[in-house]
Short mmCIF file of C-alpha atoms in Angstrom, two decimals:
data_model
loop_
_atom_site.label_atom_id
_atom_site.label_comp_id
_atom_site.label_asym_id
_atom_site.label_seq_id
_atom_site.Cartn_x
_atom_site.Cartn_y
_atom_site.Cartn_z
CA MET A 25 9.33 13.64 1.56
CA ALA A 26 7.60 16.55 0.43
CA LYS A 27 8.52 19.81 2.05
CA THR A 28 5.80 21.77 4.00
CA ASN A 29 5.75 25.39 2.45
CA SER A 30 4.67 28.53 3.98
CA ASN A 31 0.69 28.16 3.80
CA GLY A 32 0.80 24.87 5.23
CA HIS A 33 0.50 22.64 2.50
CA ILE A 34 2.75 20.13 1.42
CA GLY A 35 4.47 20.48 -1.74
CA ASN A 36 5.38 23.42 -4.20
CA GLY A 37 3.84 25.19 -6.89
CA SER A 38 2.75 28.47 -7.70
CA SER A 39 0.16 29.96 -5.30
CA ASN A 40 -2.95 29.16 -7.02
CA ARG A 41 -1.74 25.47 -6.90
CA LYS A 42 -1.34 22.95 -4.11
CA THR A 43 -0.48 19.22 -3.99
CA GLY A 44 -0.56 16.91 -1.02
CA THR A 45 -3.39 18.04 0.68
CA ILE A 46 -5.78 16.13 2.74
CA VAL A 47 -8.46 16.75 -0.02
CA LEU A 48 -6.25 15.25 -2.48
CA LYS A 49 -5.12 12.37 -0.67
CA ARG A 50 -8.77 11.43 0.50
CA ALA A 51 -9.96 11.99 -3.18
CA LEU A 52 -7.62 9.16 -4.85
CA PRO A 53 -9.26 6.36 -2.71
CA ALA A 54 -12.64 7.80 -3.70
CA MET A 55 -11.93 7.20 -7.45
CA LEU A 56 -11.24 3.50 -6.84
CA LYS A 57 -14.76 3.01 -4.96
CA GLY A 58 -16.49 -0.12 -6.51
CA GLY A 59 -13.31 -1.39 -8.06
CA VAL A 60 -10.98 -4.15 -7.10
CA ILE A 61 -7.51 -3.61 -6.09
CA MET A 62 -5.26 -6.68 -6.67
CA ASP A 63 -2.00 -7.87 -5.07
CA VAL A 64 0.92 -8.34 -7.57
CA VAL A 65 4.56 -9.36 -7.21
CA ASN A 66 5.65 -8.15 -10.62
CA ALA A 67 4.95 -6.37 -13.90
CA GLU A 68 3.57 -9.41 -15.46
CA GLN A 69 1.19 -9.95 -12.85
CA ALA A 70 0.42 -6.35 -12.67
CA LYS A 71 -0.75 -6.54 -16.64
CA ILE A 72 -2.96 -9.35 -16.19
CA ALA A 73 -4.65 -7.45 -13.11
CA GLU A 74 -5.07 -4.25 -15.35
CA ASP A 75 -6.28 -6.41 -18.13
CA ALA A 76 -8.84 -8.15 -16.08
CA GLY A 77 -10.22 -4.64 -14.87
CA ALA A 78 -8.46 -4.12 -11.60
CA CYS A 79 -8.94 -0.52 -10.57
CA ALA A 80 -5.22 -0.50 -9.06
CA VAL A 81 -2.44 -2.90 -8.20
CA MET A 82 -0.79 -3.36 -4.86
CA ALA A 83 2.69 -4.25 -5.11
CA LEU A 84 4.37 -6.65 -2.29
CA GLU A 85 7.38 -8.86 -2.28
CA ARG A 86 5.30 -12.12 -1.68
CA VAL A 87 1.43 -12.68 -1.59
CA PRO A 88 0.20 -13.29 2.13
CA SER A 89 -0.26 -17.02 1.30
CA ASP A 90 3.37 -17.37 0.67
CA ILE A 91 4.58 -15.23 3.71
CA ARG A 92 2.55 -17.51 5.77
CA LYS A 93 4.18 -20.78 4.07
CA ASP A 94 7.62 -19.46 3.77
CA GLY A 95 8.02 -17.52 7.03
CA GLY A 96 10.78 -14.94 7.50
CA VAL A 97 10.58 -11.59 7.47
CA ALA A 98 8.29 -9.87 5.08
CA ARG A 99 9.56 -6.70 3.68
CA MET A 100 8.59 -3.72 1.28
CA SER A 101 9.12 -5.04 -2.40
CA ASP A 102 12.71 -4.52 -4.60
CA PRO A 103 12.32 -0.86 -5.70
CA GLN A 104 13.09 -2.43 -9.18
CA LEU A 105 10.08 -4.30 -9.26
CA ILE A 106 7.78 -1.61 -8.35
CA ILE A 107 9.28 0.75 -10.99
CA GLU A 108 8.67 -2.12 -13.43
CA ILE A 109 5.05 -2.52 -12.03
CA ILE A 110 4.75 1.21 -12.53
CA GLU A 111 6.01 1.52 -16.19
CA ALA A 112 3.57 -1.67 -17.06
CA VAL A 113 0.20 -0.07 -16.10
CA SER A 114 -1.56 3.04 -16.41
CA ILE A 115 -3.88 2.31 -13.30
CA PRO A 116 -2.45 3.38 -9.85
CA VAL A 117 0.03 1.37 -8.09
CA MET A 118 0.15 0.85 -4.31
CA ALA A 119 2.74 -0.74 -2.42
CA LYS A 120 2.98 -2.24 1.17
CA ALA A 121 5.29 -0.69 3.82
CA ARG A 122 5.70 -2.34 7.25
CA ILE A 123 3.84 -0.89 10.11
CA GLY A 124 5.92 1.78 11.70
CA HIS A 125 8.62 1.76 8.65
CA PHE A 126 8.63 5.21 7.68
CA VAL A 127 11.88 5.10 5.66
CA GLU A 128 10.29 2.31 3.54
CA ALA A 129 7.20 4.58 2.93
CA GLN A 130 9.54 7.68 2.16
CA ILE A 131 11.26 5.21 -0.57
CA LEU A 132 8.01 4.59 -1.83
CA GLU A 133 6.88 7.86 -2.23
CA GLU A 134 9.89 8.77 -4.14
CA LEU A 135 9.63 5.91 -6.31
CA GLY A 136 6.26 7.57 -7.40
CA VAL A 137 3.79 5.15 -6.00
CA ASP A 138 0.06 6.37 -5.95
CA CYS A 139 -0.96 5.20 -2.31
CA VAL A 140 1.19 3.37 0.31
CA ASP A 141 -0.50 0.19 2.40
CA GLU A 142 1.08 0.39 6.08
CA SER A 143 0.29 -3.25 6.45
CA GLU A 144 -0.23 -6.16 8.85
CA VAL A 145 0.72 -8.43 6.14
CA LEU A 146 4.29 -7.70 6.54
CA THR A 147 6.67 -8.03 9.50
CA MET A 148 6.17 -4.96 11.91
CA ALA A 149 8.84 -2.29 12.09
CA ASP A 150 7.37 -1.04 15.11
CA GLU A 151 5.35 -2.60 17.67
CA GLU A 152 4.48 0.80 19.37
CA ASN A 153 3.94 3.47 16.80
CA HIS A 154 2.49 3.74 13.33
CA ILE A 155 3.83 5.75 10.67
CA ASP A 156 3.12 9.51 11.17
CA LYS A 157 1.11 9.67 7.76
CA ASN A 158 0.10 13.12 8.10
CA LYS A 159 3.98 13.91 7.09
CA PHE A 160 3.52 12.42 3.44
CA ALA A 161 2.12 13.85 0.44
CA ILE A 162 0.70 10.69 -0.87
CA PRO A 163 -2.44 8.69 0.62
CA PHE A 164 -2.00 5.73 2.96
CA VAL A 165 -4.51 2.97 3.27
CA CYS A 166 -4.45 0.90 6.59
CA GLY A 167 -6.32 -2.14 7.99
CA ALA A 168 -8.58 -2.03 10.87
CA ARG A 169 -10.78 -4.46 12.91
CA ASN A 170 -13.08 -2.05 14.50
CA LEU A 171 -13.99 1.50 14.45
CA GLY A 172 -11.69 2.39 17.02
CA GLU A 173 -8.72 1.20 15.02
CA ALA A 174 -9.98 2.52 11.89
CA LEU A 175 -10.14 6.22 13.43
CA ARG A 176 -6.78 5.79 15.32
CA ARG A 177 -5.29 5.40 12.08
CA ILE A 178 -7.23 8.18 10.37
CA SER A 179 -6.13 10.57 13.05
CA GLU A 180 -2.53 9.48 12.17
CA GLY A 181 -3.16 10.66 8.49
CA ALA A 182 -4.72 7.28 6.73
CA ALA A 183 -6.87 8.41 4.02
CA MET A 184 -8.34 5.00 3.10
CA ILE A 185 -9.37 2.12 5.57
CA ARG A 186 -9.61 -1.26 4.60
CA THR A 187 -10.68 -4.09 6.95
CA LYS A 188 -7.86 -6.51 7.92
CA GLY A 189 -9.65 -9.89 7.43
CA GLU A 190 -6.97 -12.76 7.90
CA ALA A 191 -4.69 -12.31 4.64
CA GLY A 192 -3.65 -15.33 2.86
CA THR A 193 -6.31 -17.81 4.26
CA GLY A 194 -8.95 -17.51 1.13
CA ASP A 195 -11.34 -17.61 4.27
CA VAL A 196 -13.80 -14.61 4.33
CA VAL A 197 -14.77 -14.78 7.80
CA GLU A 198 -12.55 -12.27 9.24
CA ALA A 199 -13.15 -9.58 6.69
CA VAL A 200 -16.95 -10.11 7.53
CA ARG A 201 -16.08 -9.96 11.11
CA HIS A 202 -14.34 -6.53 10.65
CA ALA A 203 -16.82 -4.97 8.33
CA ARG A 204 -19.86 -5.57 10.65
CA ALA A 205 -17.91 -4.36 13.56
CA ILE A 206 -17.20 -1.23 11.81
CA PHE A 207 -20.47 -0.72 10.57
CA GLY A 208 -22.19 -1.99 13.84
CA ALA A 209 -20.25 0.67 15.97
CA ILE A 210 -21.25 3.48 13.63
CA ARG A 211 -24.95 2.50 13.69
CA ARG A 212 -24.67 2.33 17.55
CA LEU A 213 -22.77 5.57 17.85
CA GLN A 214 -25.56 7.19 15.55
CA THR A 215 -28.16 6.07 18.40
CA LEU A 216 -26.32 8.36 21.02
CA ALA A 217 -26.99 11.70 22.62
CA PRO A 218 -23.87 14.11 21.91
CA GLU A 219 -23.01 14.06 25.48
CA GLU A 220 -22.58 10.37 25.29
CA ARG A 221 -20.10 10.15 22.69
CA TYR A 222 -17.33 11.09 24.88
CA SER A 223 -17.23 7.92 26.71
CA PHE A 224 -18.13 6.14 23.44
CA ALA A 225 -14.71 7.75 22.40
CA LYS A 226 -13.07 6.72 25.48
CA GLU A 227 -14.28 3.15 24.89
CA ILE A 228 -13.24 2.75 21.62
CA GLY A 229 -10.05 4.58 22.10
CA ALA A 230 -10.48 7.13 19.35
CA PRO A 231 -10.34 11.00 19.37
CA ILE A 232 -13.70 12.74 20.02
CA ASP A 233 -13.39 15.00 16.74
CA LEU A 234 -13.37 11.86 14.72
CA VAL A 235 -16.08 10.18 16.49
CA ASN A 236 -18.20 13.16 16.21
CA GLU A 237 -17.70 13.76 12.51
CA VAL A 238 -18.58 9.83 12.01
CA ALA A 239 -21.80 10.22 13.88
CA GLU A 240 -22.84 13.16 11.73
CA LEU A 241 -21.63 11.42 8.54
CA GLY A 242 -23.14 8.08 9.38
CA SER A 243 -19.89 6.76 7.79
CA LEU A 244 -16.17 6.92 8.01
CA PRO A 245 -14.62 10.24 6.48
CA VAL A 246 -12.81 8.48 4.37
CA VAL A 247 -13.27 5.33 1.90
CA ASN A 248 -13.43 1.86 3.35
CA PHE A 249 -12.61 -0.89 1.47
CA ALA A 250 -12.84 -5.00 2.47
CA ALA A 251 -9.75 -7.24 2.36
CA GLY A 252 -8.40 -10.22 3.81
CA GLY A 253 -9.37 -13.44 2.84
CA ILE A 254 -11.72 -12.58 -0.30
CA ALA A 255 -11.11 -15.33 -2.84
CA THR A 256 -14.49 -15.84 -5.17
CA PRO A 257 -17.12 -13.46 -6.88
CA ALA A 258 -19.44 -14.26 -4.49
CA ASP A 259 -16.71 -13.27 -1.75
CA ALA A 260 -16.56 -9.84 -3.25
CA ALA A 261 -20.27 -9.23 -3.78
CA LEU A 262 -20.84 -10.18 0.15
CA MET A 263 -18.58 -7.61 1.54
CA MET A 264 -20.27 -5.01 -1.20
CA GLN A 265 -23.61 -5.84 0.23
CA LEU A 266 -22.28 -5.09 3.55
CA GLY A 267 -21.57 -1.55 2.52
CA VAL A 268 -17.94 -1.57 1.98
CA ASP A 269 -16.64 0.80 -0.97
CA GLY A 270 -14.64 -1.76 -2.90
CA VAL A 271 -12.38 -4.89 -2.28
CA PHE A 272 -8.71 -5.89 -2.33
CA VAL A 273 -7.95 -9.31 -3.69
CA GLY A 274 -4.37 -10.62 -2.44
CA SER A 275 -3.64 -14.49 -2.93
CA GLY A 276 -6.72 -15.43 -4.06
CA ILE A 277 -6.13 -14.36 -7.74
CA PHE A 278 -2.48 -15.39 -8.46
CA LYS A 279 -2.91 -18.61 -6.18
CA SER A 280 -5.87 -19.74 -8.00
CA SER A 281 -5.64 -22.16 -11.24
CA ASP A 282 -6.95 -19.29 -13.88
CA PRO A 283 -6.06 -15.79 -12.47
CA ALA A 284 -6.88 -14.13 -15.45
CA LYS A 285 -10.60 -15.26 -15.73
CA ARG A 286 -10.90 -15.28 -11.94
CA ALA A 287 -9.71 -11.84 -11.64
CA ALA A 288 -12.37 -10.39 -14.43
CA ALA A 289 -15.15 -12.25 -12.64
CA ILE A 290 -14.06 -10.64 -9.13
CA VAL A 291 -14.27 -7.37 -11.14
CA LYS A 292 -17.53 -7.80 -12.39
CA ALA A 293 -19.02 -9.05 -9.28
CA THR A 294 -17.86 -6.03 -7.38
CA THR A 295 -19.60 -3.85 -9.83
CA TYR A 296 -23.07 -5.95 -10.38
CA TYR A 297 -23.14 -7.09 -6.56
CA LYS A 298 -26.81 -6.73 -6.16
CA ASP A 299 -27.51 -8.67 -9.68
CA SER A 300 -27.66 -12.35 -8.65
CA ALA A 301 -28.32 -13.30 -12.23
CA ILE A 302 -24.82 -11.72 -13.16
CA LEU A 303 -23.17 -13.00 -10.08
CA ALA A 304 -24.48 -16.81 -11.00
CA GLU A 305 -23.11 -16.20 -14.48
CA VAL A 306 -19.80 -15.04 -13.57
CA SER A 307 -18.97 -17.46 -11.01
CA ARG A 308 -19.09 -20.19 -13.20
CA CYS A 309 -16.33 -22.56 -14.62
CA LEU A 310 -13.45 -20.25 -12.99
CA GLY A 311 -11.26 -23.29 -11.90
CA ASP A 312 -10.13 -24.25 -8.75
CA PRO A 313 -9.94 -21.12 -6.17
CA MET A 314 -7.02 -21.04 -4.20
CA VAL A 315 -6.85 -23.73 -1.69
CA GLY A 316 -6.79 -21.75 1.64
CA ARG A 317 -6.88 -22.44 5.28
CA SER A 318 -9.62 -21.77 7.57
CA ALA A 319 -9.13 -18.63 9.66
CA LYS A 320 -9.92 -20.94 12.64
CA SER A 321 -7.08 -23.50 12.06
CA LEU A 322 -4.46 -20.74 12.59
CA SER A 323 -2.67 -20.38 15.69
CA GLU A 324 -2.33 -17.43 17.80
CA SER A 325 1.26 -16.77 16.23
CA GLU A 326 0.19 -17.09 12.81
CA LEU A 327 -2.52 -14.20 13.26
CA LEU A 328 -1.92 -11.20 11.04
CA ALA A 329 -4.98 -8.93 12.15
CA VAL A 330 -3.71 -8.71 15.61
CA ARG A 331 -0.72 -6.74 14.33
CA GLY A 332 -0.77 -2.86 14.82
CA ILE A 333 -4.02 -2.22 16.67
CA MET B 17 -39.56 23.51 -18.80
CA LYS B 18 -39.46 20.37 -16.36
CA ASN B 19 -39.26 21.22 -12.81
CA LYS B 20 -37.39 18.27 -11.73
CA LEU B 21 -34.49 16.84 -13.72
CA HIS B 22 -33.69 13.10 -13.81
CA ILE B 23 -29.94 12.20 -14.04
CA GLY B 24 -28.42 9.16 -14.63
CA VAL B 25 -24.74 8.45 -13.35
CA LEU B 26 -22.84 5.76 -14.75
CA ALA B 27 -22.03 3.55 -11.59
CA LEU B 28 -20.03 0.88 -12.90
CA GLN B 29 -16.74 1.78 -10.98
CA GLY B 30 -15.58 5.09 -9.68
CA ASP B 31 -16.93 8.19 -7.63
CA PHE B 32 -20.55 8.24 -8.55
CA ALA B 33 -22.03 8.16 -5.20
CA GLU B 34 -20.30 11.80 -4.83
CA HIS B 35 -22.13 13.03 -7.98
CA ILE B 36 -25.36 11.31 -6.60
CA GLN B 37 -25.33 13.27 -3.47
CA LYS B 38 -24.53 16.84 -5.48
CA LEU B 39 -27.31 16.34 -7.68
CA GLN B 40 -29.92 15.15 -5.03
CA GLY B 41 -28.84 18.56 -3.16
CA LEU B 42 -29.72 20.63 -6.34
CA GLY B 43 -33.12 18.77 -6.36
CA CYS B 44 -32.56 16.12 -9.01
CA SER B 45 -33.92 12.96 -8.97
CA THR B 46 -31.21 10.33 -9.76
CA THR B 47 -30.49 6.69 -11.15
CA GLU B 48 -27.32 4.71 -10.86
CA ILE B 49 -26.95 3.14 -14.30
CA ARG B 50 -25.11 -0.15 -14.77
CA LEU B 51 -27.02 -1.60 -17.78
CA ALA B 52 -27.97 -0.09 -21.16
CA ASP B 53 -31.69 -0.39 -20.67
CA GLN B 54 -31.40 1.97 -17.57
CA LEU B 55 -30.63 4.88 -20.21
CA ASN B 56 -34.04 5.48 -20.85
CA ASN B 57 -36.01 8.37 -19.56
CA ILE B 58 -33.18 10.51 -18.23
CA ASP B 59 -32.65 13.77 -18.57
CA GLY B 60 -28.85 13.75 -18.60
CA LEU B 61 -25.76 11.56 -17.95
CA ILE B 62 -22.85 11.83 -15.73
CA ILE B 63 -19.84 9.69 -16.28
CA PRO B 64 -17.57 9.95 -13.15
CA GLY B 65 -14.18 9.83 -11.96
CA GLY B 66 -12.59 6.26 -11.84
CA GLU B 67 -10.46 4.17 -13.83
CA SER B 68 -10.96 4.17 -17.61
CA THR B 69 -9.72 0.83 -18.60
CA THR B 70 -11.72 -0.67 -15.79
CA ASN B 71 -14.79 0.93 -16.98
CA ALA B 72 -14.12 -0.34 -20.46
CA LYS B 73 -13.91 -3.62 -19.32
CA LEU B 74 -16.96 -3.70 -17.43
CA GLU B 75 -19.20 -1.96 -20.07
CA ALA B 76 -19.84 -5.22 -22.14
CA ALA B 77 -21.42 -7.15 -18.88
CA VAL B 78 -22.48 -10.71 -19.57
CA GLY B 79 -25.15 -11.45 -21.96
CA LYS B 80 -26.10 -7.47 -22.20
CA THR B 81 -26.11 -4.94 -24.77
CA PRO B 82 -22.66 -3.12 -24.30
CA ILE B 83 -23.35 0.29 -22.60
CA PHE B 84 -20.91 2.34 -24.50
CA ASP B 85 -22.83 1.47 -27.55
CA ALA B 86 -26.18 2.57 -26.03
CA ILE B 87 -24.53 5.80 -24.52
CA THR B 88 -23.17 6.68 -28.00
CA LYS B 89 -26.65 5.68 -29.43
CA THR B 90 -28.43 8.34 -26.81
CA ALA B 91 -25.92 10.93 -27.44
CA LYS B 92 -26.44 11.13 -30.83
CA GLN B 93 -30.26 11.66 -29.88
CA GLY B 94 -29.17 14.82 -28.07
CA LEU B 95 -28.75 13.49 -24.75
CA PRO B 96 -26.72 15.89 -22.31
CA ILE B 97 -23.67 13.78 -21.12
CA TRP B 98 -21.02 15.16 -18.77
CA GLY B 99 -17.64 13.53 -18.16
CA THR B 100 -15.29 14.15 -14.86
CA CYS B 101 -11.79 13.03 -15.20
CA MET B 102 -12.07 9.37 -16.23
CA GLY B 103 -15.48 10.36 -17.67
CA SER B 104 -13.79 13.16 -20.10
CA ILE B 105 -11.58 10.23 -21.14
CA LEU B 106 -13.98 7.88 -22.16
CA LEU B 107 -15.69 10.53 -24.09
CA ALA B 108 -12.77 11.69 -25.86
CA LYS B 109 -12.36 10.40 -29.87
CA ASP B 110 -8.62 10.35 -29.34
CA ILE B 111 -6.64 9.11 -26.26
CA GLU B 112 -3.05 9.97 -26.89
CA GLY B 113 -0.94 6.95 -27.47
CA SER B 114 -3.73 4.54 -26.12
CA ILE B 115 -6.10 1.93 -28.15
CA GLN B 116 -7.94 1.25 -25.20
CA GLY B 117 -12.07 1.05 -25.14
CA ARG B 118 -13.88 4.30 -25.17
CA ILE B 119 -17.34 5.98 -25.78
CA GLY B 120 -15.28 8.07 -28.20
CA LEU B 121 -17.78 11.26 -29.01
CA MET B 122 -16.34 14.28 -28.54
CA ASP B 123 -13.52 15.81 -30.79
CA ILE B 124 -10.84 16.38 -28.05
CA THR B 125 -7.44 14.53 -27.70
CA VAL B 126 -6.83 13.88 -24.11
CA ARG B 127 -3.62 13.04 -22.37
CA ARG B 128 -4.19 10.48 -19.66
CA ASN B 129 -2.01 10.96 -16.27
CA ALA B 130 -1.04 14.32 -17.83
CA PHE B 131 0.55 15.53 -14.21
CA GLY B 132 2.03 12.20 -13.10
CA PRO B 133 1.68 10.02 -10.39
CA GLN B 134 -0.64 11.05 -7.15
CA ARG B 135 2.07 13.30 -5.49
CA ALA B 136 1.62 15.51 -8.61
CA SER B 137 -2.18 15.62 -8.15
CA ALA B 138 -3.27 19.06 -7.29
CA GLU B 139 -5.89 21.73 -6.24
CA ILE B 140 -5.78 24.39 -8.94
CA LEU B 141 -7.71 27.59 -8.72
CA LEU B 142 -9.71 27.78 -12.26
CA SER B 143 -11.14 30.78 -14.02
CA ILE B 144 -14.27 29.40 -15.82
CA PRO B 145 -16.27 32.68 -17.23
CA VAL B 146 -19.32 30.60 -18.04
CA ILE B 147 -19.99 29.80 -14.56
CA GLY B 148 -19.57 33.38 -13.10
CA GLU B 149 -16.49 35.49 -12.14
CA LYS B 150 -15.45 34.02 -9.20
CA ILE B 151 -12.72 31.31 -9.17
CA PHE B 152 -13.26 27.48 -8.84
CA PRO B 153 -11.69 25.24 -6.88
CA GLY B 154 -10.41 22.58 -9.37
CA ILE B 155 -9.27 19.06 -7.82
CA PHE B 156 -7.31 17.10 -10.15
CA ILE B 157 -6.47 13.56 -9.12
CA ARG B 158 -3.98 11.87 -11.53
CA ALA B 159 -5.58 13.77 -14.06
CA PRO B 160 -5.97 14.37 -17.96
CA LEU B 161 -5.18 17.22 -19.92
CA PHE B 162 -7.07 18.08 -23.13
CA ILE B 163 -4.36 18.92 -25.55
CA LYS B 164 -6.16 19.25 -28.98
CA ALA B 165 -9.79 20.15 -29.77
CA ALA B 166 -11.55 20.76 -33.12
CA LYS B 167 -12.94 23.95 -34.03
CA SER B 168 -16.45 22.54 -33.05
CA VAL B 169 -15.34 22.51 -29.49
CA GLU B 170 -15.76 25.27 -26.87
CA VAL B 171 -13.03 25.35 -24.49
CA LEU B 172 -14.12 26.66 -21.03
CA SER B 173 -11.10 26.68 -19.07
CA SER B 174 -7.52 26.41 -19.42
CA ILE B 175 -4.47 26.17 -17.26
CA GLU B 176 -0.67 26.85 -18.39
CA GLU B 177 -0.25 23.25 -19.63
CA GLY B 178 -3.73 22.55 -21.53
CA PHE B 179 -7.17 23.06 -21.27
CA VAL B 180 -9.28 21.71 -18.73
CA MET B 181 -13.12 21.90 -19.43
CA ALA B 182 -14.92 22.14 -22.66
CA ARG B 183 -18.12 21.83 -24.29
CA GLU B 184 -19.19 20.36 -27.92
CA GLY B 185 -22.71 20.89 -28.04
CA ASN B 186 -24.56 18.10 -25.62
CA LEU B 187 -21.44 16.98 -24.64
CA LEU B 188 -19.33 18.36 -21.27
CA ALA B 189 -15.67 17.40 -20.46
CA THR B 190 -13.77 18.42 -17.09
CA ALA B 191 -10.52 17.03 -16.44
CA PHE B 192 -11.29 18.02 -12.98
CA HIS B 193 -13.68 16.80 -10.04
CA PRO B 194 -16.44 19.58 -9.08
CA GLU B 195 -18.11 16.48 -7.21
CA MET B 196 -15.33 16.39 -4.98
CA THR B 197 -15.83 20.31 -3.72
CA GLU B 198 -18.42 22.24 -1.90
CA ASP B 199 -19.18 24.27 -5.00
CA ASP B 200 -21.89 23.40 -7.02
CA ARG B 201 -21.52 25.82 -10.08
CA VAL B 202 -20.37 23.23 -12.54
CA HIS B 203 -23.36 20.84 -11.66
CA LYS B 204 -25.90 23.72 -12.04
CA TYR B 205 -24.08 24.32 -15.47
CA PHE B 206 -24.60 21.15 -16.86
CA LEU B 207 -28.23 21.04 -15.19
CA SER B 208 -28.73 23.92 -17.41
CA ILE B 209 -27.57 22.27 -20.52
CA ALA B 210 -29.86 19.11 -19.42
CA ARG B 211 -32.84 21.93 -19.30
CA GLU B 212 -32.38 23.09 -22.66
CA LYS B 213 -32.50 20.05 -24.15
#
């Protein structure tokens, strides 16, 4: 992990140069807006994702639908695979660490990944505490189901938020629920008088300073993507029209019958999300989507979104 | 002289919203540009930060005129264009060691990801004489550097490792992100170029 130097900024360098600052950590996700971040398990998939127009790739050991199928403990990827992915592509490389597993995150930072996803898709390493993300020089993205969760993660240092959705289902319903919950709560917050924000903060379990910031900005203070169950170009455009800044696609690409074609179509749908003629065109002849499973059919023990709230 | 400038911001993928907010704060009207026919009637174009390979993939939207060709055409007619970070990569004629898609108008060589991964991204205080004596807060995110330039290119700011801001006629390139700071002097400088034209 990077050291904190005397002027309070993480990293080293001369006096006119700072690294690892909150500005830099929040700026990286801003460059990914309007883009698609794709789950990949090896360098070959990473290359397919980049060629299809992914704005970043997410390295993980197994895609969520396989984690659901195979069970067992899901952990950070083998560092060798992450190194191969970093070498294979020029776009940013993200990688997943288990919730609360700050040593996996330290290893990922050391490997040179551009962003860590502290992810409920992997098995939890700490059921009480998340990683203290403020201690790291690289940004973190975390999942959230509602505004309270999003602001708790931001106060821990998350530089980017994504909906949790229900990963590995190919069912977009939970991502929609989480996006609507976050945007709806922000709209309600904006109707409150300043003195009413304290009880709102208490109700959602979020720090008052972040609640005030959101009320003034009318949005989260960090980039906000959709994730969890996005499987088609129409799903991606739906999330964009609901107001997210971009999308993550996990199992939806490499569990479909023609990953390269579907990936490129989802990238186009995310850019031209308001243009139904283009959406109709790119949605044609993509082969079979991932088979999927409705989120409603999951038993309580199969739900991933309830991890790390 | 026109009172109100109308500026287009390429909105295929990247931080176009930050540029739009800055431009509106400076009294401009703005348009998000995703298709070639949206390039008409603008006084200037900004190509934002983002991923260059993603943008190069998106530029030929289904059944439409490739937008990079359309940008090249308007640039040759004198349209002022400013690329920030990714935008500067797309504007460069030469991308070191790469054959990736580009607009390729400016006679510079860029090195992509010149600083390394995100942990090497940096805030660097810059001297940019053309916008005044006061130092400018440069935000470099997995940023490129400009390592060669033709004689026709005016270098406007440099750091130890290379140069970071350059102008060639109606084309402006910055390796950093003025749209991510409070300081609006580089945006004002670009608007002054747009006003000249």
